[in-house]
PDB file of C-alpha atoms in Angstrom:
ATOM      1  CA  MET D   1       2.887  -5.382 -33.567  1.00 29.00           C
ATOM      2  CA  SER D   2       3.325  -5.649 -29.642  1.00 41.00           C
ATOM      3  CA  TRP D   3       0.811  -7.771 -27.804  1.00 45.00           C
ATOM      4  CA  LEU D   4      -0.050  -4.580 -25.754  1.00 51.00           C
ATOM      5  CA  LEU D   5      -0.674  -2.325 -28.935  1.00 46.00           C
ATOM      6  CA  GLU D   6      -2.617  -5.085 -30.636  1.00 50.00           C
ATOM      7  CA  ASN D   7      -4.796  -6.106 -27.589  1.00 56.00           C
ATOM      8  CA  TRP D   8      -5.387  -2.591 -25.697  1.00 55.00           C
ATOM      9  CA  PHE D   9      -5.751  -0.740 -28.717  1.00 50.00           C
ATOM     10  CA  GLY D  10      -6.548  -2.763 -31.724  1.00 49.00           C
ATOM     11  CA  SER D  11      -4.915  -2.314 -34.866  1.00 47.00           C
ATOM     12  CA  LYS D  12      -3.463   1.223 -34.021  1.00 48.00           C
ATOM     13  CA  GLU D  13       0.337   1.188 -33.767  1.00 51.00           C
ATOM     14  CA  SER D  14       1.306   4.837 -33.539  1.00 55.00           C
ATOM     15  CA  LEU D  15       1.480   6.312 -29.883  1.00 55.00           C
ATOM     16  CA  GLU D  16       0.125   9.728 -31.227  1.00 58.00           C
ATOM     17  CA  GLN D  17      -2.947   7.620 -32.436  1.00 59.00           C
ATOM     18  CA  VAL D  18      -3.757   6.067 -29.115  1.00 60.00           C
ATOM     19  CA  ARG D  19      -3.902   9.366 -27.215  1.00 59.00           C
ATOM     20  CA  GLU D  20      -7.733   9.371 -27.615  1.00 60.00           C
ATOM     21  CA  ASP D  21      -8.130   6.113 -26.571  1.00 61.00           C
ATOM     22  CA  ILE D  22      -6.400   6.388 -23.341  1.00 62.00           C
ATOM     23  CA  GLN D  23      -8.608   9.119 -22.340  1.00 60.00           C
ATOM     24  CA  GLU D  24     -11.422   6.982 -23.377  1.00 61.00           C
ATOM     25  CA  HIS D  25     -10.040   4.141 -21.181  1.00 64.00           C
ATOM     26  CA  LEU D  26      -8.997   6.066 -18.328  1.00 71.00           C
ATOM     27  CA  HIS D  27     -10.867   5.953 -15.160  1.00 76.00           C
ATOM     28  CA  LYS D  28     -10.968   8.474 -12.206  1.00 83.00           C
ATOM     29  CA  GLU D  29      -8.041   8.570  -9.853  1.00 88.00           C
ATOM     30  CA  PHE D  30      -8.651   7.400  -6.266  1.00 90.00           C
ATOM     31  CA  TYR D  31      -6.422   8.215  -3.419  1.00 90.00           C
ATOM     32  CA  LEU D  32      -5.378   6.040  -0.128  1.00 88.00           C
ATOM     33  CA  GLY D  33      -5.813   9.245   2.237  1.00 83.00           C
ATOM     34  CA  VAL D  34      -2.139   9.080   3.385  1.00 82.00           C
ATOM     35  CA  SER D  35      -1.480  12.678   3.745  1.00 78.00           C
ATOM     36  CA  GLY D  36      -4.422  12.818   6.579  1.00 73.00           C
ATOM     37  CA  ILE D  37      -6.429  15.461   4.573  1.00 75.00           C
ATOM     38  CA  ASP D  38      -9.901  14.711   4.026  1.00 75.00           C
ATOM     39  CA  ASN D  39     -11.237  14.545   0.564  1.00 80.00           C
ATOM     40  CA  PRO D  40      -7.407  14.547  -1.153  1.00 83.00           C
ATOM     41  CA  GLU D  41      -8.915  14.374  -4.459  1.00 81.00           C
ATOM     42  CA  GLN D  42     -10.360  17.824  -4.282  1.00 79.00           C
ATOM     43  CA  SER D  43      -6.794  19.294  -3.653  1.00 83.00           C
ATOM     44  CA  SER D  44      -5.341  21.602  -5.827  1.00 83.00           C
ATOM     45  CA  THR D  45      -1.657  21.015  -4.886  1.00 89.00           C
ATOM     46  CA  ARG D  46      -0.856  18.685  -7.814  1.00 91.00           C
ATOM     47  CA  ILE D  47       2.433  17.393  -9.499  1.00 93.00           C
ATOM     48  CA  PRO D  48       2.431  16.742 -13.184  1.00 94.00           C
ATOM     49  CA  SER D  49       2.719  12.925 -14.063  1.00 94.00           C
ATOM     50  CA  LYS D  50       5.661  13.477 -15.729  1.00 94.00           C
ATOM     51  CA  GLU D  51       7.691  14.260 -12.724  1.00 95.00           C
ATOM     52  CA  LEU D  52       7.373  10.948 -11.496  1.00 96.00           C
ATOM     53  CA  GLU D  53       9.478   8.069 -12.398  1.00 95.00           C
ATOM     54  CA  LEU D  54       7.761   5.081 -13.799  1.00 94.00           C
ATOM     55  CA  LEU D  55       9.340   1.978 -12.517  1.00 91.00           C
ATOM     56  CA  LEU D  56       8.611  -1.221 -14.569  1.00 85.00           C
ATOM     57  CA  ASN D  57      10.092  -3.929 -12.207  1.00 74.00           C
ATOM     58  CA  GLY D  58       8.794  -7.339 -11.384  1.00 65.00           C
ATOM     59  CA  PRO D  59       6.761  -9.142 -13.668  1.00 64.00           C
ATOM     60  CA  TRP D  60       6.344  -6.008 -16.139  1.00 69.00           C
ATOM     61  CA  ASP D  61      10.014  -5.808 -16.425  1.00 67.00           C
ATOM     62  CA  SER D  62      10.473  -8.939 -17.494  1.00 68.00           C
ATOM     63  CA  ARG D  63       7.534  -9.639 -20.187  1.00 71.00           C
ATOM     64  CA  LEU D  64       7.821  -6.352 -21.838  1.00 74.00           C
ATOM     65  CA  ASP D  65       9.235  -5.454 -25.160  1.00 76.00           C
ATOM     66  CA  GLU D  66      10.672  -1.872 -25.967  1.00 79.00           C
ATOM     67  CA  THR D  67       7.509  -1.140 -27.889  1.00 76.00           C
ATOM     68  CA  GLU D  68       5.262  -2.024 -24.844  1.00 77.00           C
ATOM     69  CA  ALA D  69       7.430  -0.411 -22.340  1.00 82.00           C
ATOM     70  CA  GLU D  70       7.163   3.167 -24.771  1.00 82.00           C
ATOM     71  CA  LEU D  71       3.360   2.665 -24.809  1.00 81.00           C
ATOM     72  CA  LEU D  72       3.242   2.337 -20.818  1.00 85.00           C
ATOM     73  CA  GLN D  73       5.395   5.183 -20.444  1.00 89.00           C
ATOM     74  CA  TYR D  74       3.420   7.416 -23.047  1.00 85.00           C
ATOM     75  CA  ILE D  75       0.105   6.357 -21.104  1.00 86.00           C
ATOM     76  CA  HIS D  76       1.616   7.427 -17.948  1.00 91.00           C
ATOM     77  CA  ASP D  77       2.871  10.597 -18.898  1.00 90.00           C
ATOM     78  CA  GLU D  78      -0.358  11.638 -20.346  1.00 87.00           C
ATOM     79  CA  LEU D  79      -2.278  11.086 -16.904  1.00 90.00           C
ATOM     80  CA  PRO D  80      -3.960  14.160 -14.986  1.00 90.00           C
ATOM     81  CA  ALA D  81      -1.624  15.517 -12.349  1.00 93.00           C
ATOM     82  CA  VAL D  82      -1.522  13.655  -9.087  1.00 93.00           C
ATOM     83  CA  VAL D  83      -2.154  14.877  -5.588  1.00 93.00           C
ATOM     84  CA  ARG D  84       0.993  15.923  -3.766  1.00 92.00           C
ATOM     85  CA  ASP D  85       1.960  14.161  -0.770  1.00 90.00           C
ATOM     86  CA  GLU D  86      -0.618  11.402  -1.758  1.00 92.00           C
ATOM     87  CA  ILE D  87      -0.791   7.690  -3.277  1.00 93.00           C
ATOM     88  CA  GLY D  88      -3.109   7.686  -6.033  1.00 94.00           C
ATOM     89  CA  ILE D  89      -4.498   4.711  -8.132  1.00 95.00           C
ATOM     90  CA  VAL D  90      -5.679   5.344 -11.655  1.00 93.00           C
ATOM     91  CA  PRO D  91      -7.300   2.592 -13.665  1.00 91.00           C
ATOM     92  CA  PHE D  92      -6.101   2.848 -17.358  1.00 87.00           C
ATOM     93  CA  PHE D  93      -7.471  -0.074 -18.973  1.00 84.00           C
ATOM     94  CA  THR D  94      -9.890  -3.111 -18.195  1.00 86.00           C
ATOM     95  CA  GLN D  95     -10.408  -6.234 -19.752  1.00 84.00           C
ATOM     96  CA  VAL D  96     -12.737  -9.126 -19.711  1.00 86.00           C
ATOM     97  CA  THR D  97     -10.719 -12.455 -19.734  1.00 86.00           C
ATOM     98  CA  ASP D  98     -11.586 -16.352 -19.313  1.00 88.00           C
ATOM     99  CA  GLU D  99     -10.349 -15.952 -15.718  1.00 91.00           C
ATOM    100  CA  GLY D 100     -12.036 -12.790 -14.590  1.00 91.00           C
ATOM    101  CA  TYR D 101     -12.343  -8.896 -14.681  1.00 91.00           C
ATOM    102  CA  LEU D 102      -8.775  -7.413 -15.123  1.00 90.00           C
ATOM    103  CA  VAL D 103      -8.066  -3.900 -14.354  1.00 91.00           C
ATOM    104  CA  LEU D 104      -4.650  -2.336 -15.147  1.00 89.00           C
ATOM    105  CA  THR D 105      -3.616   0.473 -13.153  1.00 92.00           C
ATOM    106  CA  TYR D 106      -0.841   2.924 -11.781  1.00 94.00           C
ATOM    107  CA  ILE D 107      -0.084   3.241  -8.420  1.00 95.00           C
ATOM    108  CA  ARG D 108       1.297   6.598  -8.141  1.00 95.00           C
ATOM    109  CA  ASN D 109       3.408   7.661  -4.891  1.00 95.00           C
ATOM    110  CA  ALA D 110       3.726  11.596  -5.066  1.00 94.00           C
ATOM    111  CA  THR D 111       5.284  11.449  -1.463  1.00 90.00           C
ATOM    112  CA  ASN D 112       8.929  11.920  -0.458  1.00 88.00           C
ATOM    113  CA  ARG D 113       9.172   8.194   0.851  1.00 85.00           C
ATOM    114  CA  ASN D 114       8.965   4.828  -0.096  1.00 84.00           C
ATOM    115  CA  VAL D 115       5.882   3.310   0.906  1.00 85.00           C
ATOM    116  CA  LEU D 116       4.963  -0.432   1.026  1.00 83.00           C
ATOM    117  CA  LEU D 117       1.112  -1.166   0.910  1.00 85.00           C
ATOM    118  CA  GLN D 118      -0.203  -4.064   2.808  1.00 79.00           C
ATOM    119  CA  LYS D 119      -3.706  -4.908   2.338  1.00 82.00           C
ATOM    120  CA  LEU D 120      -5.600  -3.053  -0.102  1.00 89.00           C
ATOM    121  CA  PRO D 121      -9.337  -3.580  -0.452  1.00 91.00           C
ATOM    122  CA  LEU D 122     -10.802  -2.772  -3.695  1.00 94.00           C
ATOM    123  CA  THR D 123     -14.232  -3.014  -5.205  1.00 93.00           C
ATOM    124  CA  LEU D 124     -15.676  -3.128  -8.728  1.00 93.00           C
ATOM    125  CA  MET D 125     -18.955  -0.793  -9.069  1.00 90.00           C
ATOM    126  CA  THR D 126     -21.324  -0.439 -11.797  1.00 89.00           C
ATOM    127  CA  ALA D 127     -22.445   3.059 -13.211  1.00 83.00           C
ATOM    128  CA  ASP D 128     -25.540   2.937 -10.788  1.00 84.00           C
ATOM    129  CA  GLY D 129     -23.341   2.100  -7.905  1.00 84.00           C
ATOM    130  CA  GLU D 130     -23.905  -1.314  -7.440  1.00 88.00           C
ATOM    131  CA  VAL D 131     -20.918  -3.459  -5.840  1.00 91.00           C
ATOM    132  CA  VAL D 132     -20.691  -6.567  -7.928  1.00 93.00           C
ATOM    133  CA  ALA D 133     -17.295  -7.548  -6.764  1.00 93.00           C
ATOM    134  CA  ARG D 134     -14.969  -7.223  -3.435  1.00 92.00           C
ATOM    135  CA  LYS D 135     -11.419  -8.386  -2.983  1.00 93.00           C
ATOM    136  CA  THR D 136      -8.541  -7.389  -0.897  1.00 91.00           C
ATOM    137  CA  PHE D 137      -5.387  -7.489  -2.673  1.00 92.00           C
ATOM    138  CA  ASP D 138      -2.060  -8.602  -0.879  1.00 88.00           C
ATOM    139  CA  LEU D 139       0.829  -6.219  -2.401  1.00 87.00           C
ATOM    140  CA  ILE D 140       3.258  -7.038   0.199  1.00 82.00           C
ATOM    141  CA  PRO D 141       5.269  -9.473  -2.202  1.00 82.00           C
ATOM    142  CA  SER D 142       5.501  -6.474  -4.669  1.00 83.00           C
ATOM    143  CA  GLY D 143       7.579  -4.630  -2.304  1.00 83.00           C
ATOM    144  CA  PRO D 144       7.615  -0.873  -1.608  1.00 85.00           C
ATOM    145  CA  ILE D 145       6.908   1.939  -4.079  1.00 90.00           C
ATOM    146  CA  GLY D 146       9.610   4.525  -4.168  1.00 88.00           C
ATOM    147  CA  ASP D 147       9.264   8.065  -3.650  1.00 91.00           C
ATOM    148  CA  MET D 148       7.935  10.158  -6.101  1.00 94.00           C
ATOM    149  CA  CYS D 149       7.551   6.909  -8.333  1.00 94.00           C
ATOM    150  CA  SER D 150       4.797   5.095 -10.360  1.00 95.00           C
ATOM    151  CA  ARG D 151       4.242   1.379 -11.142  1.00 94.00           C
ATOM    152  CA  PRO D 152       1.967  -0.358 -12.890  1.00 92.00           C
ATOM    153  CA  PHE D 153      -0.179  -2.894 -11.004  1.00 92.00           C
ATOM    154  CA  GLU D 154      -2.854  -5.422 -12.392  1.00 91.00           C
ATOM    155  CA  PHE D 155      -5.756  -6.380 -10.467  1.00 94.00           C
ATOM    156  CA  LEU D 156      -7.956  -9.693 -11.493  1.00 93.00           C
ATOM    157  CA  PHE D 157     -11.453 -10.029 -10.091  1.00 95.00           C
ATOM    158  CA  ARG D 158     -12.022 -13.742 -10.676  1.00 94.00           C
ATOM    159  CA  TRP D 159     -15.398 -14.896 -11.905  1.00 93.00           C
ATOM    160  CA  ASP D 160     -16.013 -17.084  -8.811  1.00 92.00           C
ATOM    161  CA  GLU D 161     -15.285 -13.767  -6.537  1.00 93.00           C
ATOM    162  CA  PHE D 162     -18.370 -11.847  -8.093  1.00 93.00           C
ATOM    163  CA  SER D 163     -21.302 -11.469  -5.683  1.00 92.00           C
ATOM    164  CA  LYS D 164     -23.344 -10.684  -8.737  1.00 89.00           C
ATOM    165  CA  LEU D 165     -22.335 -11.286 -12.458  1.00 86.00           C
ATOM    166  CA  PRO D 166     -23.035  -8.193 -14.825  1.00 80.00           C
ATOM    167  CA  GLU D 167     -24.082  -7.769 -18.209  1.00 77.00           C
ATOM    168  CA  SER D 168     -21.319  -8.310 -20.397  1.00 69.00           C
ATOM    169  CA  GLU D 169     -21.579  -4.611 -22.004  1.00 70.00           C
ATOM    170  CA  VAL D 170     -22.035  -3.227 -18.488  1.00 74.00           C
ATOM    171  CA  PRO D 171     -18.969  -1.079 -17.772  1.00 81.00           C
ATOM    172  CA  LEU D 172     -17.272  -1.614 -14.195  1.00 89.00           C
ATOM    173  CA  THR D 173     -15.230   0.803 -12.009  1.00 90.00           C
ATOM    174  CA  LEU D 174     -12.775   0.100  -9.803  1.00 92.00           C
ATOM    175  CA  THR D 175     -13.048   1.958  -6.210  1.00 90.00           C
ATOM    176  CA  TYR D 176     -11.172   1.723  -3.212  1.00 88.00           C
ATOM    177  CA  GLN D 177     -13.058   0.588  -0.305  1.00 72.00           C
ATOM    178  CA  LYS D 178     -11.512   2.491   2.971  1.00 71.00           C
ATOM    179  CA  PRO D 179     -11.605  -0.067   5.892  1.00 62.00           C
ATOM    180  CA  ALA D 180     -14.369   0.991   8.097  1.00 54.00           C
ATOM    181  CA  ALA D 181     -13.434   2.265  11.466  1.00 47.00           C
ATOM    182  CA  PRO D 182     -14.199  -0.267  14.319  1.00 41.00           C
ATOM    183  CA  LYS D 183     -17.264   0.558  16.513  1.00 39.00           C
ATOM    184  CA  GLU D 184     -15.396  -0.300  19.291  1.00 38.00           C
ATOM    185  CA  ALA D 185     -11.574   0.259  19.236  1.00 36.00           C
ATOM    186  CA  GLY D 186      -9.929  -2.652  21.456  1.00 37.00           C
ATOM    187  CA  GLN D 187      -6.769  -4.160  22.100  1.00 36.00           C
ATOM    188  CA  GLU D 188      -8.048  -7.503  20.250  1.00 38.00           C
ATOM    189  CA  LEU D 189      -7.900  -5.603  16.717  1.00 43.00           C
ATOM    190  CA  ASN D 190      -4.293  -6.129  15.940  1.00 53.00           C
ATOM    191  CA  GLN D 191      -2.934  -6.672  12.473  1.00 66.00           C
ATOM    192  CA  GLY D 192      -1.633  -9.882  11.283  1.00 71.00           C
ATOM    193  CA  LEU D 193      -1.536 -11.578  14.868  1.00 80.00           C
ATOM    194  CA  SER D 194      -3.567 -14.661  16.341  1.00 81.00           C
ATOM    195  CA  ARG D 195      -5.456 -14.252  19.806  1.00 80.00           C
ATOM    196  CA  GLU D 196      -2.649 -16.132  21.403  1.00 84.00           C
ATOM    197  CA  GLU D 197       0.242 -14.042  19.828  1.00 86.00           C
ATOM    198  CA  THR D 198      -1.792 -10.811  20.580  1.00 85.00           C
ATOM    199  CA  GLU D 199      -2.173 -11.720  24.269  1.00 85.00           C
ATOM    200  CA  LYS D 200       1.582 -12.983  24.573  1.00 89.00           C
ATOM    201  CA  TYR D 201       2.674  -9.643  23.016  1.00 88.00           C
ATOM    202  CA  LEU D 202       0.498  -7.381  25.136  1.00 87.00           C
ATOM    203  CA  LYS D 203       1.954  -9.105  28.187  1.00 86.00           C
ATOM    204  CA  LEU D 204       5.546  -8.421  26.913  1.00 87.00           C
ATOM    205  CA  ALA D 205       4.581  -4.668  26.378  1.00 85.00           C
ATOM    206  CA  GLU D 206       3.042  -4.244  29.925  1.00 83.00           C
ATOM    207  CA  LYS D 207       6.146  -5.481  31.306  1.00 83.00           C
ATOM    208  CA  ILE D 208       8.272  -2.629  29.753  1.00 83.00           C
ATOM    209  CA  ALA D 209       8.716   0.325  32.073  1.00 77.00           C
ATOM    210  CA  PRO D 210       5.488   2.587  31.945  1.00 78.00           C
ATOM    211  CA  VAL D 211       5.362   5.209  29.251  1.00 82.00           C
ATOM    212  CA  ALA D 212       5.454   8.573  30.612  1.00 81.00           C
ATOM    213  CA  PRO D 213       2.394  10.388  30.807  1.00 84.00           C
ATOM    214  CA  GLY D 214       1.780  12.687  27.920  1.00 84.00           C
ATOM    215  CA  GLU D 215       4.224  10.661  25.420  1.00 86.00           C
ATOM    216  CA  VAL D 216       3.766   7.870  22.896  1.00 88.00           C
ATOM    217  CA  ASP D 217       6.243   5.360  22.780  1.00 87.00           C
ATOM    218  CA  LEU D 218       6.766   2.603  20.167  1.00 90.00           C
ATOM    219  CA  GLN D 219       8.586  -0.355  20.664  1.00 88.00           C
ATOM    220  CA  VAL D 220       9.737  -3.408  18.567  1.00 91.00           C
ATOM    221  CA  LEU D 221       8.828  -6.634  20.635  1.00 92.00           C
ATOM    222  CA  ASP D 222      10.101  -9.293  18.375  1.00 92.00           C
ATOM    223  CA  ILE D 223      11.394 -10.037  14.867  1.00 93.00           C
ATOM    224  CA  VAL D 224      10.691 -13.468  13.491  1.00 90.00           C
ATOM    225  CA  GLN D 225      10.937 -15.203   9.926  1.00 89.00           C
ATOM    226  CA  GLY D 226       8.078 -14.271   7.493  1.00 85.00           C
ATOM    227  CA  ALA D 227       6.566 -15.868   4.489  1.00 79.00           C
ATOM    228  CA  GLU D 228       8.424 -16.403   1.626  1.00 78.00           C
ATOM    229  CA  ASN D 229      12.026 -15.643   3.109  1.00 83.00           C
ATOM    230  CA  GLY D 230      10.644 -12.152   4.550  1.00 87.00           C
ATOM    231  CA  LEU D 231      10.467 -10.905   7.797  1.00 90.00           C
ATOM    232  CA  ARG D 232       7.919 -10.224  10.421  1.00 90.00           C
ATOM    233  CA  VAL D 233       8.361  -7.102  12.919  1.00 92.00           C
ATOM    234  CA  VAL D 234       6.017  -6.902  15.975  1.00 92.00           C
ATOM    235  CA  VAL D 235       5.630  -3.428  17.388  1.00 92.00           C
ATOM    236  CA  ALA D 236       3.962  -2.231  20.556  1.00 90.00           C
ATOM    237  CA  PHE D 237       1.892   1.263  20.165  1.00 91.00           C
ATOM    238  CA  ARG D 238       1.964   2.755  23.830  1.00 89.00           C
ATOM    239  CA  ASN D 239      -0.415   5.452  23.983  1.00 88.00           C
ATOM    240  CA  GLY D 240       0.338   7.891  27.360  1.00 87.00           C
ATOM    241  CA  LEU D 241      -2.030  10.687  26.350  1.00 88.00           C
ATOM    242  CA  GLU D 242      -5.506  11.461  27.538  1.00 85.00           C
ATOM    243  CA  LYS D 243      -6.686  11.125  24.015  1.00 87.00           C
ATOM    244  CA  ARG D 244      -6.939   8.557  21.420  1.00 87.00           C
ATOM    245  CA  LEU D 245      -4.307   8.577  18.443  1.00 86.00           C
ATOM    246  CA  GLU D 246      -4.499   7.367  14.822  1.00 83.00           C
ATOM    247  CA  PHE D 247      -0.973   6.479  13.065  1.00 83.00           C
ATOM    248  CA  THR D 248      -0.903   6.944   9.417  1.00 78.00           C
ATOM    249  CA  GLU D 249       2.719   5.962   8.792  1.00 81.00           C
ATOM    250  CA  VAL D 250       5.016   4.009  10.285  1.00 86.00           C
ATOM    251  CA  PRO D 251       8.972   3.492   9.562  1.00 87.00           C
ATOM    252  CA  ILE D 252      10.998   0.249  10.547  1.00 91.00           C
ATOM    253  CA  ILE D 253      14.678   0.011  10.468  1.00 91.00           C
ATOM    254  CA  VAL D 254      16.027  -3.542  10.559  1.00 93.00           C
ATOM    255  CA  ASN D 255      19.985  -3.930  11.432  1.00 92.00           C
ATOM    256  CA  ASP D 256      21.970  -6.809  11.655  1.00 90.00           C
ATOM    257  CA  GLU D 257      24.564  -7.521  14.588  1.00 89.00           C
ATOM    258  CA  GLU D 258      27.193  -5.350  13.284  1.00 89.00           C
ATOM    259  CA  GLY D 259      24.961  -2.505  12.675  1.00 88.00           C
ATOM    260  CA  ASN D 260      24.654  -2.880   9.091  1.00 90.00           C
ATOM    261  CA  ASN D 261      21.112  -1.962   7.399  1.00 91.00           C
ATOM    262  CA  VAL D 262      19.191  -5.075   6.595  1.00 91.00           C
ATOM    263  CA  ALA D 263      15.721  -3.222   5.759  1.00 90.00           C
ATOM    264  CA  ARG D 264      14.233   0.040   5.652  1.00 88.00           C
ATOM    265  CA  VAL D 265      10.569  -0.166   5.095  1.00 86.00           C
ATOM    266  CA  GLN D 266       7.700   2.870   5.339  1.00 82.00           C
ATOM    267  CA  TYR D 267       4.530   1.654   6.145  1.00 82.00           C
ATOM    268  CA  THR D 268       1.052   3.352   5.423  1.00 75.00           C
ATOM    269  CA  LEU D 269      -1.687   2.533   7.831  1.00 76.00           C
ATOM    270  CA  GLN D 270      -5.516   2.916   7.701  1.00 68.00           C
ATOM    271  CA  ASN D 271      -7.353   3.370  10.848  1.00 68.00           C
ATOM    272  CA  MET D 272      -4.480   2.198  13.116  1.00 79.00           C
ATOM    273  CA  LYS D 273      -6.069   4.059  16.332  1.00 84.00           C
ATOM    274  CA  VAL D 274      -4.725   3.659  20.029  1.00 87.00           C
ATOM    275  CA  GLU D 275      -7.113   4.266  22.690  1.00 87.00           C
ATOM    276  CA  ALA D 276      -5.944   6.961  25.288  1.00 86.00           C
ATOM    277  CA  LYS D 277      -3.782   5.124  28.101  1.00 86.00           C
ATOM    278  CA  SER D 278      -3.624   2.017  26.418  1.00 87.00           C
ATOM    279  CA  ASN D 279      -1.312  -0.515  24.350  1.00 87.00           C
ATOM    280  CA  ARG D 280      -1.724  -2.001  21.029  1.00 89.00           C
ATOM    281  CA  VAL D 281       0.397  -4.553  19.315  1.00 90.00           C
ATOM    282  CA  TRP D 282       0.459  -4.847  15.277  1.00 89.00           C
ATOM    283  CA  ALA D 283       2.724  -7.004  13.015  1.00 89.00           C
ATOM    284  CA  PHE D 284       4.511  -5.441  10.156  1.00 89.00           C
ATOM    285  CA  ASP D 285       5.640  -8.022   7.058  1.00 87.00           C
ATOM    286  CA  ILE D 286       8.852  -7.171   5.423  1.00 88.00           C
ATOM    287  CA  PRO D 287       8.825  -8.648   2.012  1.00 85.00           C
ATOM    288  CA  SER D 288      12.063 -10.312   0.679  1.00 84.00           C
ATOM    289  CA  THR D 289      12.468  -7.795  -1.937  1.00 82.00           C
ATOM    290  CA  SER D 290      12.947  -5.142   0.508  1.00 85.00           C
ATOM    291  CA  ILE D 291      15.953  -6.925   2.437  1.00 89.00           C
ATOM    292  CA  LYS D 292      19.448  -6.036   1.500  1.00 88.00           C
ATOM    293  CA  GLN D 293      21.149  -9.311   2.478  1.00 86.00           C
ATOM    294  CA  GLU D 294      20.977 -13.063   2.064  1.00 82.00           C
ATOM    295  CA  GLU D 295      21.230 -15.898   4.770  1.00 83.00           C
ATOM    296  CA  LEU D 296      20.616 -13.695   7.720  1.00 87.00           C
ATOM    297  CA  ASP D 297      20.381 -14.957  11.123  1.00 89.00           C
ATOM    298  CA  VAL D 298      16.887 -13.833  12.272  1.00 90.00           C
ATOM    299  CA  THR D 299      17.932 -14.021  16.052  1.00 90.00           C
ATOM    300  CA  LYS D 300      20.729 -11.445  15.612  1.00 91.00           C
ATOM    301  CA  LEU D 301      18.435  -8.939  14.002  1.00 93.00           C
ATOM    302  CA  THR D 302      17.582  -5.877  15.678  1.00 92.00           C
ATOM    303  CA  ALA D 303      14.833  -3.129  14.645  1.00 92.00           C
ATOM    304  CA  VAL D 304      13.820   0.130  15.669  1.00 90.00           C
ATOM    305  CA  VAL D 305      11.068   2.562  14.861  1.00 89.00           C
ATOM    306  CA  PRO D 306      12.607   6.107  14.348  1.00 83.00           C
ATOM    307  CA  LYS D 307       9.722   8.241  13.970  1.00 69.00           C
ATOM    308  CA  ALA D 308       6.095   7.388  13.302  1.00 60.00           C
ATOM    309  CA  ARG D 309       3.706   9.806  11.915  1.00 58.00           C
ATOM    310  CA  GLN D 310       0.129  10.270  13.524  1.00 57.00           C
ATOM    311  CA  SER D 311      -2.950  11.680  11.612  1.00 51.00           C
ATOM    312  CA  LYS D 312      -3.110  15.502  11.233  1.00 42.00           C
ATOM    313  CA  ARG D 313      -6.235  15.467  12.940  1.00 39.00           C
ATOM    314  CA  GLN D 314      -4.833  14.028  16.301  1.00 38.00           C
ATOM    315  CA  PRO D 315      -3.263  16.283  18.731  1.00 34.00           C
ATOM    316  CA  ALA D 316       0.358  16.433  18.741  1.00 31.00           C
ATOM    317  CA  ALA D 317       2.478  13.980  20.825  1.00 31.00           C
ATOM    318  CA  THR D 318       6.042  13.667  21.623  1.00 29.00           C
ATOM    319  CA  LEU D 319       7.150  10.370  19.776  1.00 33.00           C
ATOM    320  CA  VAL D 320       9.763   8.426  21.753  1.00 31.00           C
ATOM    321  CA  ALA D 321      11.929   5.732  19.872  1.00 30.00           C
ATOM    322  CA  ASP D 322      14.030   3.179  21.636  1.00 32.00           C
ATOM    323  CA  ASN D 323      17.538   4.255  21.532  1.00 29.00           C
ATOM    324  CA  ASN D 324      18.830   0.563  21.925  1.00 27.00           C
ATOM    325  CA  LYS D 325      18.276  -2.042  19.649  1.00 29.00           C
ATOM    326  CA  GLY D 326      14.598  -2.085  20.232  1.00 28.00           C
ATOM    327  CA  LEU D 327      14.036  -5.939  20.423  1.00 27.00           C
ATOM    328  CA  LEU D 328      13.505  -8.330  23.335  1.00 26.00           C
ATOM    329  CA  GLN D 329      15.453 -11.434  22.707  1.00 20.00           C
TER     330      GLN D 329
END
């Protein structure tokens, strides 16, 4: 008997026999809100789970045998339909281990684009609504989730990360903690940059020709070596409108000096707001798994933001992509 079958569902070996167990362990799916609509979980526009491709890459691919892979596919196909144009996370199994509380999930991308999740803040909550653990998971090393694809992910909350240890028999629910909007949106709130780096790149952004009134301009300011052989791309968001903008998606394309594509990544953002008539800088990490070439000379790379998506709740704007290489060298 496979490890998964034995540890998840006791002595049951038949896939048909675990159908009821799947529904028993299944938690409510929550959504990241990338579609821009309020309360996406209430949407009636859904896609059957079987229409999404299940990808068992990374550690899942290397440590599963055929029976285990078949079980994961079966569980995935039994999941409820997913909201179209959304990214949903549905926990399908939990386990208490010596290290902590383990939650196995499927992250389902029901959009038509690849999405790279960066920081994912999650909580564990009791049935009474008490939060017993909070943790932000770094998903960049896992690489992007393909369009119309699902991937299994495991989230481990270690015991020393709990604010309160619940009784062993108390069931816990995994929930998404959407980052709170800052009370005062200022230029100092810039993802992944130190205060010194923020000041440096804001000065660079100010040296560029002023953005035309009524337009929004996204400029790549720098490309540097990132962690674990990845890349880091710094982008300036310049808002020439009279109103604040909120961006939900940002695509980035990186090319080498000959124009060959090195990486193409779509980022999903939460609470990325740019005040009227102001600039903001943001650092995007591209993992090595998204880079198509080896032994790159970072100083010869160029990047561009071809098109960025703002929240549907914000007024329309003309998004201007830089036609040159988009990199200040």
